[in-house]
Tab-separated table of C-alpha atoms and ligand atoms in Angstrom:
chain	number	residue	atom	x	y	z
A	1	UNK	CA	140.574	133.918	14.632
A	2	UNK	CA	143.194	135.200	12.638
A	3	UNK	CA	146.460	135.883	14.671
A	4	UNK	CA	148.551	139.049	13.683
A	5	UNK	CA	151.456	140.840	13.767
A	6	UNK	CA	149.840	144.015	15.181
A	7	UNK	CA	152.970	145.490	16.990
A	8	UNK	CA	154.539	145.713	13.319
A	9	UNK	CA	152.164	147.871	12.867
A	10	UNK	CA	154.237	150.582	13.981
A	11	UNK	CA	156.317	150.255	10.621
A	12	UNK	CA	153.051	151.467	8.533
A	13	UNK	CA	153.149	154.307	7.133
A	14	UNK	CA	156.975	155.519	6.019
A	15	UNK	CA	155.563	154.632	2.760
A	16	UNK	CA	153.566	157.354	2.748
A	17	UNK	CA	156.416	159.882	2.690
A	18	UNK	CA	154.496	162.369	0.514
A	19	UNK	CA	158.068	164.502	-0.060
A	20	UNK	CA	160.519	161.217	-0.213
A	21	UNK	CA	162.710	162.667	2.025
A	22	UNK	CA	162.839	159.521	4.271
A	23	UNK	CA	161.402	161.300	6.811
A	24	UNK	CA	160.782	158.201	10.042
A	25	UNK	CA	157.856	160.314	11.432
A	26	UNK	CA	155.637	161.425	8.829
A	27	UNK	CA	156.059	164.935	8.377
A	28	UNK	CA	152.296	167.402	9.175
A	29	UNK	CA	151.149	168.825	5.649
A	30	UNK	CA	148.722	171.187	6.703
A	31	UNK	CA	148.148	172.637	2.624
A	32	UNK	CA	144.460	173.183	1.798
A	33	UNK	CA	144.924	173.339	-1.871
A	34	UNK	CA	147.456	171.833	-4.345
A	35	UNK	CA	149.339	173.045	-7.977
A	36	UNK	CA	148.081	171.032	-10.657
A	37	UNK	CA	151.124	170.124	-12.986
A	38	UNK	CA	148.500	170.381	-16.249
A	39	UNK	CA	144.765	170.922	-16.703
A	40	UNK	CA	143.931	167.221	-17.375
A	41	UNK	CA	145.406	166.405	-13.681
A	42	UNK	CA	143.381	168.994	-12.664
A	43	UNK	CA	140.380	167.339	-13.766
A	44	UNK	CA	141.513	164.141	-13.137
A	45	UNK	CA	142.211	164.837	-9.572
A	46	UNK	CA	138.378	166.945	-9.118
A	47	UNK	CA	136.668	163.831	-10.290
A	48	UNK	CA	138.739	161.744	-7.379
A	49	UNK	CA	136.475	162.631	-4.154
A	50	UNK	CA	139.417	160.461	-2.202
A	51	UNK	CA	142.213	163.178	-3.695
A	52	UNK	CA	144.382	164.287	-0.902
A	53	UNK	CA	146.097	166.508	-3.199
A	54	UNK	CA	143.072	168.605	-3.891
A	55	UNK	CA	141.402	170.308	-1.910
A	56	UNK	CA	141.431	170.519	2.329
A	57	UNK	CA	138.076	169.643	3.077
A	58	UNK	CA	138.321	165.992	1.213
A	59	UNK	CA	141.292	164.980	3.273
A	60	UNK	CA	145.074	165.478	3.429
A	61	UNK	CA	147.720	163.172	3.308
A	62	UNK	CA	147.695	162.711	7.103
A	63	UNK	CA	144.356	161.436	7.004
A	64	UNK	CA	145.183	158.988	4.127
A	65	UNK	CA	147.635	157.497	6.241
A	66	UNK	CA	145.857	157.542	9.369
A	67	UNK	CA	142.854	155.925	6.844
A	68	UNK	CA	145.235	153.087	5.507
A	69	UNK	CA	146.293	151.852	8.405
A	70	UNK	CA	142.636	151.437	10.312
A	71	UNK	CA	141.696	149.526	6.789
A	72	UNK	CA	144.975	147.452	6.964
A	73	UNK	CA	144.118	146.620	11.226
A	74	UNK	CA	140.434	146.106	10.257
A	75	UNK	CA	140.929	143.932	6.979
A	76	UNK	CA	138.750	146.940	5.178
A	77	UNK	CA	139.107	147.593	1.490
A	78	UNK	CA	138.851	151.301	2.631
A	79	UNK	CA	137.878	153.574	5.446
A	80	UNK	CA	136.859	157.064	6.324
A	81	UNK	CA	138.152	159.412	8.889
A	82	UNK	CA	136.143	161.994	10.144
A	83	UNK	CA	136.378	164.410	13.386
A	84	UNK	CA	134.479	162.887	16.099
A	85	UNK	CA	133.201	159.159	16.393
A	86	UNK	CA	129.543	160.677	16.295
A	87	UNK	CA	130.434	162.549	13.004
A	88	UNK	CA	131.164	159.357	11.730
A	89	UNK	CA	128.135	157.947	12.884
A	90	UNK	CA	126.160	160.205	11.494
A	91	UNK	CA	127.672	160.342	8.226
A	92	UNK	CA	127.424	156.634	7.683
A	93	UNK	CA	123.776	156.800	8.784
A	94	UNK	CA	123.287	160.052	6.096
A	95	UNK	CA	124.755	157.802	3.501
A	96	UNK	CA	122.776	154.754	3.470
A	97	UNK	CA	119.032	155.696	4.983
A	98	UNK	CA	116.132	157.199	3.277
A	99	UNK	CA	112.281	158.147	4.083
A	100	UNK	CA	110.400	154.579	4.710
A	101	UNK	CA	113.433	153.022	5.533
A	102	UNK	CA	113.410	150.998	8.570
A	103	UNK	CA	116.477	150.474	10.996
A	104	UNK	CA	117.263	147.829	13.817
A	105	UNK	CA	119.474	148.997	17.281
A	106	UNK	CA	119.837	148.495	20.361
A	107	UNK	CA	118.655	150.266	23.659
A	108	UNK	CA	122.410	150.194	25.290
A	109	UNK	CA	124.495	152.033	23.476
A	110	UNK	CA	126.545	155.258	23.668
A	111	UNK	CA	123.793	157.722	24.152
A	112	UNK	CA	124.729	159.958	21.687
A	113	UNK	CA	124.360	157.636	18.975
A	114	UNK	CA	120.982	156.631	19.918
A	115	UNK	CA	120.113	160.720	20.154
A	116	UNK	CA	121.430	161.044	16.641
A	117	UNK	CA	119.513	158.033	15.683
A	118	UNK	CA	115.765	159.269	17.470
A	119	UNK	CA	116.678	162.954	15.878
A	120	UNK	CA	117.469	161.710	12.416
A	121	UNK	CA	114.398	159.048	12.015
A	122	UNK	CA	112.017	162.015	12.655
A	123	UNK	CA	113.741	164.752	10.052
A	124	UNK	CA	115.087	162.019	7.585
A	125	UNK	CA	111.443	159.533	8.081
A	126	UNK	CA	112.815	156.039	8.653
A	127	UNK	CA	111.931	153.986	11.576
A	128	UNK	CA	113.810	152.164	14.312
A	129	UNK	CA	112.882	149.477	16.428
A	130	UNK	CA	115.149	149.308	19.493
A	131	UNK	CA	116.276	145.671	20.879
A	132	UNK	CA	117.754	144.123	23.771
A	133	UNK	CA	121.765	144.591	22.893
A	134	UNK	CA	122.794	141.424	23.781
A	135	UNK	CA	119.774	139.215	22.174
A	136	UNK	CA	120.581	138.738	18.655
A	137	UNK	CA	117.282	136.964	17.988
A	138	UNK	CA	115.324	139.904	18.868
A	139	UNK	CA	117.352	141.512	16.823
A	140	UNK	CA	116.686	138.615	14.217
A	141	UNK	CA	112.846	138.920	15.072
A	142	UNK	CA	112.434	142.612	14.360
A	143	UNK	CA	113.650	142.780	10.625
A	144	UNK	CA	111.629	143.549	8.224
A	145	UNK	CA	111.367	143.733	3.989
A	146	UNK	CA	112.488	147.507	4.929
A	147	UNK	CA	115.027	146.738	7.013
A	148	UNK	CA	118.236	148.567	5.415
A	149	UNK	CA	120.360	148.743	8.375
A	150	UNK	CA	121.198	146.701	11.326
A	151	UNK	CA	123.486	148.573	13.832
A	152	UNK	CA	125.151	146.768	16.612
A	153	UNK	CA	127.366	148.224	19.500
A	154	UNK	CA	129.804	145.739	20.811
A	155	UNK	CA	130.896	145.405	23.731
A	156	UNK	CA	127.862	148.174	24.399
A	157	UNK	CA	128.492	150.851	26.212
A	158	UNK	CA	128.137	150.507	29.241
A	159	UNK	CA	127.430	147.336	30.200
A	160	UNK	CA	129.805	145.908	28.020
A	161	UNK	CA	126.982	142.855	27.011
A	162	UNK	CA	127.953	141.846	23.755
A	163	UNK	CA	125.870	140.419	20.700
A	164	UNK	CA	127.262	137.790	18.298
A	165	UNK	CA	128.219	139.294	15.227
A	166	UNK	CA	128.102	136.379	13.092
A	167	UNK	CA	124.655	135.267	13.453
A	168	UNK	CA	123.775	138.667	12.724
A	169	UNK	CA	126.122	139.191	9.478
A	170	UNK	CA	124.378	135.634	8.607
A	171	UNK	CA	120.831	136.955	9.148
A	172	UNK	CA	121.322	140.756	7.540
A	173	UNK	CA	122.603	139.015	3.792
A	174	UNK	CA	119.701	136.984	4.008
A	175	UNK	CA	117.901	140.666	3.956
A	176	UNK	CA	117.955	142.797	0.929
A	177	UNK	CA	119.959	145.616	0.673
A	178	UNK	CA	120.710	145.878	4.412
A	179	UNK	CA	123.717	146.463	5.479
A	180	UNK	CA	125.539	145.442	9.135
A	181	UNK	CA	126.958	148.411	11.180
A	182	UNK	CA	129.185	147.566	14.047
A	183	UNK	CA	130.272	150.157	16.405
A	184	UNK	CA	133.626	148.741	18.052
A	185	UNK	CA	135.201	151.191	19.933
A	186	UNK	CA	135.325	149.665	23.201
A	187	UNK	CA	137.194	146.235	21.788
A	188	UNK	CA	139.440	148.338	19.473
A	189	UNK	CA	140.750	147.068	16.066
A	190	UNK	CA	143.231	144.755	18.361
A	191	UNK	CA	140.389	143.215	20.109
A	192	UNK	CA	138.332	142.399	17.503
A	193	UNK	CA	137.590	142.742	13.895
A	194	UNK	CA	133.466	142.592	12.852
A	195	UNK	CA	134.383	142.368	8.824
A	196	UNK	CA	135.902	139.244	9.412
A	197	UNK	CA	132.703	138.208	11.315
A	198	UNK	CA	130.440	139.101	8.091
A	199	UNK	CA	129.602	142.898	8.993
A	200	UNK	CA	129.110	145.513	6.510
A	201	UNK	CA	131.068	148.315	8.184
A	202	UNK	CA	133.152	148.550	11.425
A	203	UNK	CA	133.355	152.190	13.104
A	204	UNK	CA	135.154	153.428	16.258
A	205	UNK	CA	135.186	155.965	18.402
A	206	UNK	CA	139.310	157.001	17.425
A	207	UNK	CA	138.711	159.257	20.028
A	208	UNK	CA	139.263	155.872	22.493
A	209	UNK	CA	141.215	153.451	22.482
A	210	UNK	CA	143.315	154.333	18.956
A	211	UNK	CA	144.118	158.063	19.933
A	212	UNK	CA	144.827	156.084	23.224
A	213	UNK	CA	146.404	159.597	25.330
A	214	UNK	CA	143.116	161.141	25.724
A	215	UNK	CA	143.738	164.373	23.505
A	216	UNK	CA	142.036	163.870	20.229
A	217	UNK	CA	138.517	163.835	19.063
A	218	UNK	CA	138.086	161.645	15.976
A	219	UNK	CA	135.932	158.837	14.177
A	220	UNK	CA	136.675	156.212	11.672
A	221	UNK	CA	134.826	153.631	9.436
A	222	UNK	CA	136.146	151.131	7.583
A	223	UNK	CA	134.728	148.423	4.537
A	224	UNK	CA	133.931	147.601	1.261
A	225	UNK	CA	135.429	150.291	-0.996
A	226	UNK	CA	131.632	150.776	-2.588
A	227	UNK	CA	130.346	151.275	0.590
A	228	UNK	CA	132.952	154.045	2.165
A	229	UNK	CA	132.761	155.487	-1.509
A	230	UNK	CA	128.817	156.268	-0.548
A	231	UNK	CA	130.215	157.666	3.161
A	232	UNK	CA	133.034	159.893	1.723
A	233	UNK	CA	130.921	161.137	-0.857
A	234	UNK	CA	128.382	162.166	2.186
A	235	UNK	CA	131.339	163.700	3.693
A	236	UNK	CA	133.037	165.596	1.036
A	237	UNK	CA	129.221	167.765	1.571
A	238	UNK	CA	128.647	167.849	5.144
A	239	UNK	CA	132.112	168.315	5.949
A	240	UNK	CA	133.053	167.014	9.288
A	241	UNK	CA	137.110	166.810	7.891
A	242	UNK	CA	139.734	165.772	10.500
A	243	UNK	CA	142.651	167.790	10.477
A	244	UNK	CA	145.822	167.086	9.497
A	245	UNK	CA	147.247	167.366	13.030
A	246	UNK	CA	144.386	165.009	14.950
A	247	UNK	CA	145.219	162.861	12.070
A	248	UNK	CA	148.817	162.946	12.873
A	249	UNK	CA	148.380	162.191	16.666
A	250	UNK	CA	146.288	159.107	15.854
A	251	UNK	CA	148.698	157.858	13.747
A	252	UNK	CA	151.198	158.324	16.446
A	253	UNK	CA	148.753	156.830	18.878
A	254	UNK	CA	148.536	154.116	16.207
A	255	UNK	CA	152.060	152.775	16.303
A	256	UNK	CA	152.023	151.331	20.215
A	257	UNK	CA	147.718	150.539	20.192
A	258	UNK	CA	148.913	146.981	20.141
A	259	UNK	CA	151.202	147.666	23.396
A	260	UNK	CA	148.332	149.277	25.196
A	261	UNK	CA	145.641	147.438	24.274
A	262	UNK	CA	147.171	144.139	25.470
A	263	UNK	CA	148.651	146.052	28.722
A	264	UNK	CA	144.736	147.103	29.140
A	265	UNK	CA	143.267	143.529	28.968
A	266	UNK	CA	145.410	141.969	30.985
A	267	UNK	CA	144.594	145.142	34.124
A	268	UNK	CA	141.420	144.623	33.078
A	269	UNK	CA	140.917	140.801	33.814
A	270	UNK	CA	143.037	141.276	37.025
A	271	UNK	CA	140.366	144.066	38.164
A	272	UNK	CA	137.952	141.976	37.187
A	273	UNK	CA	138.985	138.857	39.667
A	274	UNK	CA	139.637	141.039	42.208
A	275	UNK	CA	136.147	143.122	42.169
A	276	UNK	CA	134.774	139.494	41.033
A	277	UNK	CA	135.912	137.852	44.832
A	278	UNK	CA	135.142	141.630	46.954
A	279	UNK	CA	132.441	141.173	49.679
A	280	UNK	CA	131.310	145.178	48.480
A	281	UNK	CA	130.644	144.394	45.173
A	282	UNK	CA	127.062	142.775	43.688
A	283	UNK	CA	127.931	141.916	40.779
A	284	UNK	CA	130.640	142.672	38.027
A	285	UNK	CA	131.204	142.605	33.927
A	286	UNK	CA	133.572	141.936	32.115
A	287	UNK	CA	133.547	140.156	28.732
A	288	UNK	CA	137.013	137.400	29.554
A	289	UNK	CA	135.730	137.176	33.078
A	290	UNK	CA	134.206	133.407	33.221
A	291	UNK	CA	131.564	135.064	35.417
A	292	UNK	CA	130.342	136.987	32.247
A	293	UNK	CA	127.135	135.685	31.115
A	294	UNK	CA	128.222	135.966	27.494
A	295	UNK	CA	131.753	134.465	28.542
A	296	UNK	CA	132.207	131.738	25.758
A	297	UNK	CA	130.722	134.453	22.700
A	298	UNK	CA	133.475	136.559	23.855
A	299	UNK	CA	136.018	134.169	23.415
A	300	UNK	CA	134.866	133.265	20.535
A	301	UNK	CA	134.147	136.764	18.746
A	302	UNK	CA	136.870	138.901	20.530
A	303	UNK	CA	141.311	138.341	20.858
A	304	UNK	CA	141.326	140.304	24.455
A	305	UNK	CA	138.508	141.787	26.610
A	306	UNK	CA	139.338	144.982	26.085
A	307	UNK	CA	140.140	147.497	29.176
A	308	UNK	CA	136.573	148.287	29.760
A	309	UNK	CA	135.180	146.871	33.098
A	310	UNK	CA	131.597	147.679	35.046
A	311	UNK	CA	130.793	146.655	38.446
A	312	UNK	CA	127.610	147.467	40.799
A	313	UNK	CA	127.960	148.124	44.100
A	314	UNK	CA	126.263	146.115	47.061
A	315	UNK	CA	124.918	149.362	48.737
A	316	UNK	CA	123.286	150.894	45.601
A	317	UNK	CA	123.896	154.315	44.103
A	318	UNK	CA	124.784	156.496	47.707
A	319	UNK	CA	128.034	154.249	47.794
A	320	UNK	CA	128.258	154.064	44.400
A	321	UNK	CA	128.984	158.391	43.929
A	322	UNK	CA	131.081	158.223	47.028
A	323	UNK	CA	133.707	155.304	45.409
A	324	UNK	CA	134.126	157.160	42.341
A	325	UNK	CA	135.072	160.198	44.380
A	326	UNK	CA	137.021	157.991	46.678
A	327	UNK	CA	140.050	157.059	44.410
A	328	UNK	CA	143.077	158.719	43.965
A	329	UNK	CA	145.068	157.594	41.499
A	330	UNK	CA	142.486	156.338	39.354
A	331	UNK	CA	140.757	159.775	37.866
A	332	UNK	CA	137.056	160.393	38.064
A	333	UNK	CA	136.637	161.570	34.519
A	334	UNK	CA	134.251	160.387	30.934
A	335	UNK	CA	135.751	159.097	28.244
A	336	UNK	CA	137.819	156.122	27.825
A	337	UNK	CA	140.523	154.126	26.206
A	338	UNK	CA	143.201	156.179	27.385
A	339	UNK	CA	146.494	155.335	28.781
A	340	UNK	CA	145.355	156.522	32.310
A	341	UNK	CA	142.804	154.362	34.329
A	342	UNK	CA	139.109	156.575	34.703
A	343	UNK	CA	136.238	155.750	36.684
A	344	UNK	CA	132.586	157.167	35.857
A	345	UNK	CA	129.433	156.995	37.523
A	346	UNK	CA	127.058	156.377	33.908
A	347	UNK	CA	123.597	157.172	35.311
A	348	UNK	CA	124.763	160.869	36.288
A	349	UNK	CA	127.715	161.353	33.948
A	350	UNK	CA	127.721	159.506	30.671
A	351	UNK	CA	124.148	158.585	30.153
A	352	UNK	CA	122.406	161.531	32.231
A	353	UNK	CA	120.868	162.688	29.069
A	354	UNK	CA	118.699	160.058	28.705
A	355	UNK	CA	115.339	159.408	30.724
A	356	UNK	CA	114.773	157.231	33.598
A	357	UNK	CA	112.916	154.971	31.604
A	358	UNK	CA	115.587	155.088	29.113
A	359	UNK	CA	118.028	154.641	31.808
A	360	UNK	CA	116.202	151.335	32.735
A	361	UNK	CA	116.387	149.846	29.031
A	362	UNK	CA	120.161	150.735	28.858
A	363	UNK	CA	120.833	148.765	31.546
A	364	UNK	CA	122.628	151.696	33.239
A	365	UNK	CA	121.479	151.003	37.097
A	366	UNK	CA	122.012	153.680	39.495
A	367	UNK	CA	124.532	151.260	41.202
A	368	UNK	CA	126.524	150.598	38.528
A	369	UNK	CA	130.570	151.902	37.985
A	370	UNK	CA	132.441	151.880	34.620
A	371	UNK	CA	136.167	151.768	34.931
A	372	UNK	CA	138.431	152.439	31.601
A	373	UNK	CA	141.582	150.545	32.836
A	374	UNK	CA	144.394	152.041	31.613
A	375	UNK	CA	148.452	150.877	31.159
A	376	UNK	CA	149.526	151.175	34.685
A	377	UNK	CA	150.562	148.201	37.152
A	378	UNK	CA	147.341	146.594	38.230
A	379	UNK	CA	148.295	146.633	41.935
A	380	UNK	CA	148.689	149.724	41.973
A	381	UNK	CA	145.071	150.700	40.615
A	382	UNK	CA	144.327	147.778	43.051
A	383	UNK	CA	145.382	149.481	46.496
A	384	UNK	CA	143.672	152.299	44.934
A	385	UNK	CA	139.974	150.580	44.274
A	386	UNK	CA	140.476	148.796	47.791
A	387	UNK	CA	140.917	152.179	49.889
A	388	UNK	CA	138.346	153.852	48.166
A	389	UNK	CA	135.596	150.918	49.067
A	390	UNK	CA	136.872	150.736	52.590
A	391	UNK	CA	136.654	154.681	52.902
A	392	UNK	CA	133.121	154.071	51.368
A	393	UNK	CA	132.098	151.825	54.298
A	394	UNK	CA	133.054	154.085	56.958
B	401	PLP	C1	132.676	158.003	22.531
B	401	PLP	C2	131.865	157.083	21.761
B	401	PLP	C3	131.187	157.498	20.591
B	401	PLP	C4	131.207	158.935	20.111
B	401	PLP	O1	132.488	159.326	19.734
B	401	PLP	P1	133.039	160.841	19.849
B	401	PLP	O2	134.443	160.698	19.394
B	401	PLP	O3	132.881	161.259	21.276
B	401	PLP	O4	132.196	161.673	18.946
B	401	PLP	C5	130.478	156.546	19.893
B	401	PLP	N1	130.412	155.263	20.297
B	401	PLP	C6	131.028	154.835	21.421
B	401	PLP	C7	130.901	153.405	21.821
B	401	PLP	C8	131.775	155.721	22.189
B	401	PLP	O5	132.386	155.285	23.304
């Protein structure tokens, strides 16, 4: 694995200066449209569906930045920003499937994404085989001449299983015209970085761990510059544009990921040990715990665990709804990646849209916790776990 000098990563950007003035913060150009000097820039600049200085809906310059910096993290030729992760999602899938096309996923992932993915096989016509998230040779097993797309979600929400991204980049280019989709939110860009790994396209959540204060939606996808060409193009139609604002926040949120992030992994593992050695707790996951069944993959595939962390209880799902309205400092709430620690009970809250049976395949047991470990001093979120299991025993 590559080692890099993410915390200079707050220095991207200044470049950018669309006015020159120096500005240290970039300055929020919230212009829809744009004065053409002469009419052959005019055409010039209508034939260039990644103009910023054309039209609104294709982007502004905020975006651009926020765009150049995910490619530089991610090692991406390009990528696309939209506004939500699922926009993304959806625009990446509108860009590269067709009737009689035939996709590969897996059961656990954000349930959203595998909504979009059920509702868009039966208007668009392509199939999908679901898999086991962390088997890659199901995954392997289940491709076919028709395969065009392979999408992976890793670490998987929730369970944070993983699957090994290399072995599957290997298998997809044996595969014609399929292309590797990695959904990486819950690592982050600082975690880990699938086009390194062989995938086709990385996308996040922005929304998580890169907005990072828990106040804007967006998505992002980053890769090969003929690939995001196809997405934007998609885009530029459907018109899921971020604004110039949300773009500005996630640039902001950009500049200290590298801080958090490694602030979050390190809470994260010491959470981990702690719920790890508890006489409450069954079981717990977390992918730089050596207790994690996928321990040496992660390791191998990932720079940090990430702040994402899932534990069952002993007592089943009763004690499981009364700890996550037990704690105090740490904030019952969905979402993740932010700066604040959150705890969620998935079979009620995140994933309550899908169907027992559903439920079952996820993984999502009716025990099971999901803590998004935030920045603060692990002792402190400590105490705060350990009161709310012993008020949960009496
Ligand atoms: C939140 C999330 C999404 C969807 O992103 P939004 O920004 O909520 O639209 C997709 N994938 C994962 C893993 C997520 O956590």
């Amino acid at each position: 694995m590559k080692v890099r000098n993410y915390n200079t990563i707050c220095q991207v950007g200044k470049e950018n200066d669309a006015l020159l003035l120096g500005h240290v913060s970039t300055p929020i150009c919230l212009a829809t449209a744009f004065e053409f000097p002469d009419t052959d820039e005019g055409a010039r600049r209508a034939e260039d569906i990644a103009a910023s200085e054309f039209y609104g809906r294709w982007g502004s310059h905020n975006s651009r930045e926020f765009e150049s910096i995910i490619a530089s993290l991610e090692g991406a030729e390009e990528a696309v920003c939209a506004s939500s992760g699922l926009g993304i999602i959806s625009m990446v899938l509108h860009s590269f499937l067709m009737p009689g096309d035939h996709v590969v996923a897996p059961y656990a992932c954000y349930s959203e994404s595998k909504i979009l993915l059920d509702t868009l096989a039966q208007q668009i016509g392509f199939d999908v085989t679901y898999v086991e998230s962390h088997q890659v040779e199901q995954y392997i097993r289940e491709t076919r001449s028709n395969t065009r797309l392979i999408y992976a979600e890793t670490p998987a929400n929730p369970t944070v299983s993983l699957v090994d991204l290399s072995k599957l980049a290997k298998h997809s280019e044996t595969l014609e015209n399929c292309i590797l989709i990695v959904d990486s939110t819950f690592a982050s860009p600082i975690n880990q970085t699938p086009l390194e790994l062989g995938a086709d396209i990385v996308l996040h959540s922005a929304t998580k761990y890169i907005g990072g204060h828990s106040d804007v939606v967006a998505g992002v996808a980053a890769g090969r510059s003929e690939l995001m060409g196809k997405v934007r193009k998609t885009f530029s139609f459907h018109g899921p544009h971020l604004d110039p604002f949300a773009a500005w926040l996630l640039t902001r949120g950009l500049k200290t990921l590298a801080l958090r992030v490694k602030q979050q992994n390190a809470n994260a593992l010491a959470l981990a040990e702690w719920l790890h050695n508890h006489p409450a707790i069954e079981s717990v996951s977390y992918p730089y715990h050596s207790s994690h069944p996928q321990y040496e993959l992660a390791t191998r595939q990932m720079r940090g665990g990430s702040g994402m962390v899932c534990f069952k209880m002993r007592e089943g799902r009763s004690t499981a709804l009364s700890l996550v309205s037990n704690t105090n400092l740490i904030k019952m709430a969905v979402s993740l990646g932010g700066v604040r620690t959150t705890i969620t009970h998935p079979a009620s809250m995140t994933h309550n849209l899908l169907s027992d049976d559903e439920l079952v395949d996820a993984g999502v047991a009716p025990n099971l916790i999901r803590l998004s470990v935030g920045i603060e001093d692990a002792d402190d979120l400590i105490n705060d776990l350990s009161q709310a299991i012993e008020r949960d025993g009496k």
